[in-house]
Coordinates of C-alpha atoms and ligand atoms in Angstrom, one line a residue:
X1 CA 80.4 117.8 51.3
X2 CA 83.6 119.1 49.5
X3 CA 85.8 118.9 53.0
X4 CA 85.5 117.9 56.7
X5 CA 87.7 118.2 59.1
X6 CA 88.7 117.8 63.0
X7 CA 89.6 119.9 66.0
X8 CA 91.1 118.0 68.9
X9 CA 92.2 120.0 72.2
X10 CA 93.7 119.6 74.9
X11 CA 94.0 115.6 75.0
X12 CA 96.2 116.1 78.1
X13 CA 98.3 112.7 78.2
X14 CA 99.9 113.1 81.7
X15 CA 99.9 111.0 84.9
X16 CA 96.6 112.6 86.3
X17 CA 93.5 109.8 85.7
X18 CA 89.7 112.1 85.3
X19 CA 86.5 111.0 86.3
X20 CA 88.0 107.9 87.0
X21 CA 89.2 106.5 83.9
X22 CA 93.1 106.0 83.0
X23 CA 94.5 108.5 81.1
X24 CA 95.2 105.0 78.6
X25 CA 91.6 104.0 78.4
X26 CA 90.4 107.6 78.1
X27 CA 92.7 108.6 74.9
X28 CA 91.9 104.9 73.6
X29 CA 88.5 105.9 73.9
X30 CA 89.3 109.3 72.1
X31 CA 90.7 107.4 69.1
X32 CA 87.7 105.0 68.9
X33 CA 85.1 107.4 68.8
X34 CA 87.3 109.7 66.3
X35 CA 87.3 106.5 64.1
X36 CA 83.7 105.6 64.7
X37 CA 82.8 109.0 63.3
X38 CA 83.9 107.9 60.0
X39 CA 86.3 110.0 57.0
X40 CA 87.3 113.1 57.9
X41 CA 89.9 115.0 55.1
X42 CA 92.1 116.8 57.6
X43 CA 93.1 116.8 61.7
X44 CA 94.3 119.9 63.2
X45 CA 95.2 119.2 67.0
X46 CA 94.7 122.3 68.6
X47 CA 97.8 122.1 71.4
X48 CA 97.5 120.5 75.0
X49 CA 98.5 117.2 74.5
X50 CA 100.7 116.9 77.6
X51 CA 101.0 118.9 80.8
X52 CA 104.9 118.6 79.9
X53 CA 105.2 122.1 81.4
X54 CA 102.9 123.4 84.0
X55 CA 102.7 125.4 87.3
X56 CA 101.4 122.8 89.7
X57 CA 104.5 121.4 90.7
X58 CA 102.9 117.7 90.9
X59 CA 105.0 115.9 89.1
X60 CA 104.7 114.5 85.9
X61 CA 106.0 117.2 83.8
X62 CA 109.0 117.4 81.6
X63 CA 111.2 119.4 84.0
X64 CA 111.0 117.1 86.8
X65 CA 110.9 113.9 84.7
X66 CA 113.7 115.1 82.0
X67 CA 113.9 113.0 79.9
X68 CA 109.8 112.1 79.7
X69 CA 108.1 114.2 77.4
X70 CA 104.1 113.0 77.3
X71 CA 104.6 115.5 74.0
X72 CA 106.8 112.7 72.4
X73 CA 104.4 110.1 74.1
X74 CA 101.3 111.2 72.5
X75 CA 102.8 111.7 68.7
X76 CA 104.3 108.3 68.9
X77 CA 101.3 106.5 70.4
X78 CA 98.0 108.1 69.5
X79 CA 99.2 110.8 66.9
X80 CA 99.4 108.2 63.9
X81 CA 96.1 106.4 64.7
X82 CA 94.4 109.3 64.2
X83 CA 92.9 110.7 60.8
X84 CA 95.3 111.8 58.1
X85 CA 96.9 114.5 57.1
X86 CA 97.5 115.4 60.8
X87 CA 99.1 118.5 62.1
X88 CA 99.4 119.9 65.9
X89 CA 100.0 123.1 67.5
X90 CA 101.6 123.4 70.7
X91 CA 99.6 124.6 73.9
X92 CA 100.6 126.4 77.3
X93 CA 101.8 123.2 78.2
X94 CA 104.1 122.4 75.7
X95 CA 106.5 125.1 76.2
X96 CA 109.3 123.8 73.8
X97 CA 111.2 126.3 72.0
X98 CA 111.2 125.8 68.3
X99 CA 113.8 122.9 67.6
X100 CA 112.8 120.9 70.2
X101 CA 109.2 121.1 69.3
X102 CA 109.7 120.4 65.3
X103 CA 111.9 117.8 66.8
X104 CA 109.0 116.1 68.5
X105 CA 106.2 116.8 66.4
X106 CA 107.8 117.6 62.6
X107 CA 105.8 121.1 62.7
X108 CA 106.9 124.6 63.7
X109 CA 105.5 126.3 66.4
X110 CA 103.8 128.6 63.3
X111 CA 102.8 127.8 60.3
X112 CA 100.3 127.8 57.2
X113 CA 98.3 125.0 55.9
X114 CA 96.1 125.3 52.8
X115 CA 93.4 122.9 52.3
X116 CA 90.9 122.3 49.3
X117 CA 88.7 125.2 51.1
X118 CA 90.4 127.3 53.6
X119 CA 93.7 128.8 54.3
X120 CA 94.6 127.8 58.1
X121 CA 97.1 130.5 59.3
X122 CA 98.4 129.2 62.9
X123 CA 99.8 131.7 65.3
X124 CA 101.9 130.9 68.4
X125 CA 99.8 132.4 71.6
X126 CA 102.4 131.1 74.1
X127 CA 105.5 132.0 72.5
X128 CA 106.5 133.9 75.6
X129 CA 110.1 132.3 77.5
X130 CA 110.0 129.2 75.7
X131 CA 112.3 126.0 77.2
X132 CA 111.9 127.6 80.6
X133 CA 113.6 126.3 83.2
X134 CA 110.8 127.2 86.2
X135 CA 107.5 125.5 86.1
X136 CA 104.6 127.8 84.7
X137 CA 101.3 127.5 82.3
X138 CA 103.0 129.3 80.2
X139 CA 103.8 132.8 78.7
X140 CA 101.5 135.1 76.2
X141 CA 102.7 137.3 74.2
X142 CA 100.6 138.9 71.3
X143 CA 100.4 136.8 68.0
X144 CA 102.7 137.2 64.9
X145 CA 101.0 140.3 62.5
X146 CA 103.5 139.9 60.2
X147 CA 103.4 136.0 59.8
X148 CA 99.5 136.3 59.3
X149 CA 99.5 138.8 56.9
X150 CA 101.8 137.3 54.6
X151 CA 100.3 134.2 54.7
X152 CA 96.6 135.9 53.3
X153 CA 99.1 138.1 50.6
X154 CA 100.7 134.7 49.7
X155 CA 96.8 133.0 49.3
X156 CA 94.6 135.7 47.9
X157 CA 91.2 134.0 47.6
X158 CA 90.6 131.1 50.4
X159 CA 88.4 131.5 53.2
X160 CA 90.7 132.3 56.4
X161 CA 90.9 130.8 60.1
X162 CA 93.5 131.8 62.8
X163 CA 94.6 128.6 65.0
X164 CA 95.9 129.5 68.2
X165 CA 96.2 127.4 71.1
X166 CA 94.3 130.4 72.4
X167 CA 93.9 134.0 72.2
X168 CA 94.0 136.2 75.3
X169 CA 92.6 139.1 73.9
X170 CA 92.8 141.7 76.7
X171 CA 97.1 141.1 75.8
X172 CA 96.4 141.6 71.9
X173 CA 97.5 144.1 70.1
X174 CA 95.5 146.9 68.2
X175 CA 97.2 145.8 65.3
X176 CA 95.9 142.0 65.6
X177 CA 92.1 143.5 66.6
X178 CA 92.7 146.1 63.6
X179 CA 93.5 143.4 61.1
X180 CA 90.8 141.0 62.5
X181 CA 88.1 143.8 62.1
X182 CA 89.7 144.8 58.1
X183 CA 89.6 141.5 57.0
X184 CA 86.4 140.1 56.1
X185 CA 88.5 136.8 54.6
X186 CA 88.9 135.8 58.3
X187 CA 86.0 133.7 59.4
X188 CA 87.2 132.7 62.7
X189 CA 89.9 131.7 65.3
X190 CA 89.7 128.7 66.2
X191 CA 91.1 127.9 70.1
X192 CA 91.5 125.2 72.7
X193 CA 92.8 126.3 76.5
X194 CA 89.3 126.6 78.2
X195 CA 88.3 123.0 77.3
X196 CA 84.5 124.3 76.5
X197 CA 83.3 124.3 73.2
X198 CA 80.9 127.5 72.8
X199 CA 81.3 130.1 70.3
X200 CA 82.1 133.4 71.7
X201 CA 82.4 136.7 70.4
X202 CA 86.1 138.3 70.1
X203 CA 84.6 141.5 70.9
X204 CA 83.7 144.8 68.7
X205 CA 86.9 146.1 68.5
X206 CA 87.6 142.8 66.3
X207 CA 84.1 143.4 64.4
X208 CA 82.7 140.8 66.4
X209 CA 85.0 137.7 64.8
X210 CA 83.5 134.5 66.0
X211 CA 85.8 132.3 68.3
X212 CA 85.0 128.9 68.1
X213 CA 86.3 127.1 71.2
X214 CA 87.9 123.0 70.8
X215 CA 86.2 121.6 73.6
X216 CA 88.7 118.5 75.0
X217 CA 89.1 115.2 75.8
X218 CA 90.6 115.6 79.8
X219 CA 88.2 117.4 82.2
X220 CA 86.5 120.0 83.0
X221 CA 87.9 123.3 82.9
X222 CA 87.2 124.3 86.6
X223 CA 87.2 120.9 87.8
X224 CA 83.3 120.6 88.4
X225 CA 81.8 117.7 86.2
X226 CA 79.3 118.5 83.7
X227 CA 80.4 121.7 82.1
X228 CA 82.8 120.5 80.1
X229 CA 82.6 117.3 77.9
X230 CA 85.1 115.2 75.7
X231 CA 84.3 115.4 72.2
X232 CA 85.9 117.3 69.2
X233 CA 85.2 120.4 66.9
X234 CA 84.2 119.8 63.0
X235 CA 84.2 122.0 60.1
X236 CA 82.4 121.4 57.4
X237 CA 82.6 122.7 53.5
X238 CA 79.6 122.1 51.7
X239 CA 79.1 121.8 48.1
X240 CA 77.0 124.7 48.0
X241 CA 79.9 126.9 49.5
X242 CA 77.6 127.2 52.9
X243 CA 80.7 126.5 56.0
X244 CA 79.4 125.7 59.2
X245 CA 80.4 123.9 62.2
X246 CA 79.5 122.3 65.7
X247 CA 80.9 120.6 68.8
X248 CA 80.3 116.7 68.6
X249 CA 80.3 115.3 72.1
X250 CA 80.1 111.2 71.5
X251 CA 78.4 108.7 74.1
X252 CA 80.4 109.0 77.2
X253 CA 80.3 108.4 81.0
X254 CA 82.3 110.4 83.7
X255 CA 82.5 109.3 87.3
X256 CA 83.8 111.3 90.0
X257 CA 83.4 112.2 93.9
X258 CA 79.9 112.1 94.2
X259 CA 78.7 109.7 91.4
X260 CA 78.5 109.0 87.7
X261 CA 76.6 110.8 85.0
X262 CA 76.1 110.9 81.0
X263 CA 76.7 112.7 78.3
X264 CA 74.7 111.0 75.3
X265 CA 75.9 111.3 71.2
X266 CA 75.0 114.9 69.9
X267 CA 75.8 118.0 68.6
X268 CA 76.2 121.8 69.9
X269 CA 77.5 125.1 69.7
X270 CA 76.9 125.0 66.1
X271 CA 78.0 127.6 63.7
X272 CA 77.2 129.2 60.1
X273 CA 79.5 131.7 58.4
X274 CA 77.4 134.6 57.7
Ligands
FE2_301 FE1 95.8 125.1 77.6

């Protein structure tokens, strides 16, 4: 294998406890089973670490707890026990405009980052009204053209993925669809946001660009149990130039209302490039 590495998303440390673990013994959990799973070369973390900003209302979040940001929580607690080289994009709920988010995480809110295999361009889905002042899950606004295509002029030759915390294609532009469907160096986009891990299809206006979903280490997406489980994405470089990857959900148990159930080691929603 010439490179491995790991998608985390939406991690979610907040003041809401899931299927009735703590949100402490659930991310210790997370970083145990990450380390269990042995070397990988690279983390991306794919936004969603907090619920810093958010629409409920329910406390916990940054504009009602000013000065607490679970943002600053996570990269000073679990951030650094996690594999490294590390980066993190922000999600819906880590609306921070661009100071104040380098100034918690070190990163922009955009970026590149070349590995040994693959260029990784990330965009900024939720760039929209940035260090509101009203609670909301944030604001969409079609990704950065520009900004992507410089990044594949700047890197001629890699293998390209688009990291967005997630992208809402019915707000896309043609442009974005346009250079998805024209570039045959973009293998995927790689997202977070629904907390499922399949692989969907972006649609045929994109030429059917794969979209290969995070999965998370909260809840379930619709808050029903059993749709959605913890676990991370991998992607794998193999010496033969073959890239391929899959959703690895490690031993875990979730209790809620009406009872307990399991979700036991494995592997899904795999993936080859073609
Ligand atoms: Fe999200």
């Amino acid at each position: 294998m010439k490179e491995r590495i790991l998608f985390l998303s939406d991690l979610h440390d907040c003041h809401i406890h899931w299927y009735g673990t703590t949100t402490e013994a659930r991310l210790e959990k997370m970083v145990k089973d990450v380390e269990a799973a042995g070397h990988f070369d690279q983390l991306i973390v794919m936004g969603d670490v907090s619920l810093d900003f958010w629409g409920w209302n329910e406390g916990g979040s940054y504009l009602q707890e000013t000065p607490r940001s679970n943002t600053d929580h996570f990269m000073k607690t679990y951030m650094p026990r996690l594999p490294k080289p590390s980066c993190i994009i922000p999600g819906n709920h880590e609306q921070y405009g661009v100071g104040k988010w380098r100034e918690i995480t070190g990163w922009g809110r955009e970026y590149v980052l070349e590995t040994k295999c693959a260029l990784f361009i990330a965009v900024d889905g939720y760039s929209g009204n940035l260090d509101p002042t009203e609670h909301s899950d944030g604001t969409y606004q079609p990704v950065n053209c520009d900004f992507i295509e410089k990044a594949m002029a700047d890197c001629p030759d890699k293998p390209v993925f688009l990291l967005s915390h997630f992208f809402e294609m019915n707000k896309e532009s043609d442009r974005f669809k346009a250079l998805l469907k024209n570039n045959e160096r973009i293998l995927a986009l790689m997202v977070g946001h629904t907390h499922r891990s399949a692989v969907l299809d972006a649609g045929e206006d994109t030429g059917h660009k794969p979209i290969l979903q995070c999965g998370n280490y909260s809840y379930s997406g619709e808050k029903e149990p059993g749709i959605c489980f913890w676990g991370w994405r991998e992607l794998i470089f193999e010496d033969d130039g073959t890239v391929r990857s899959f959703y690895h959900t490690p031993y875990s148990e979730y209790h809620h209302g009406d009872g307990s159930f399991v979700q036991e080691e494995g592997d899904q929603d795999q993936w080859t490039a073609q």
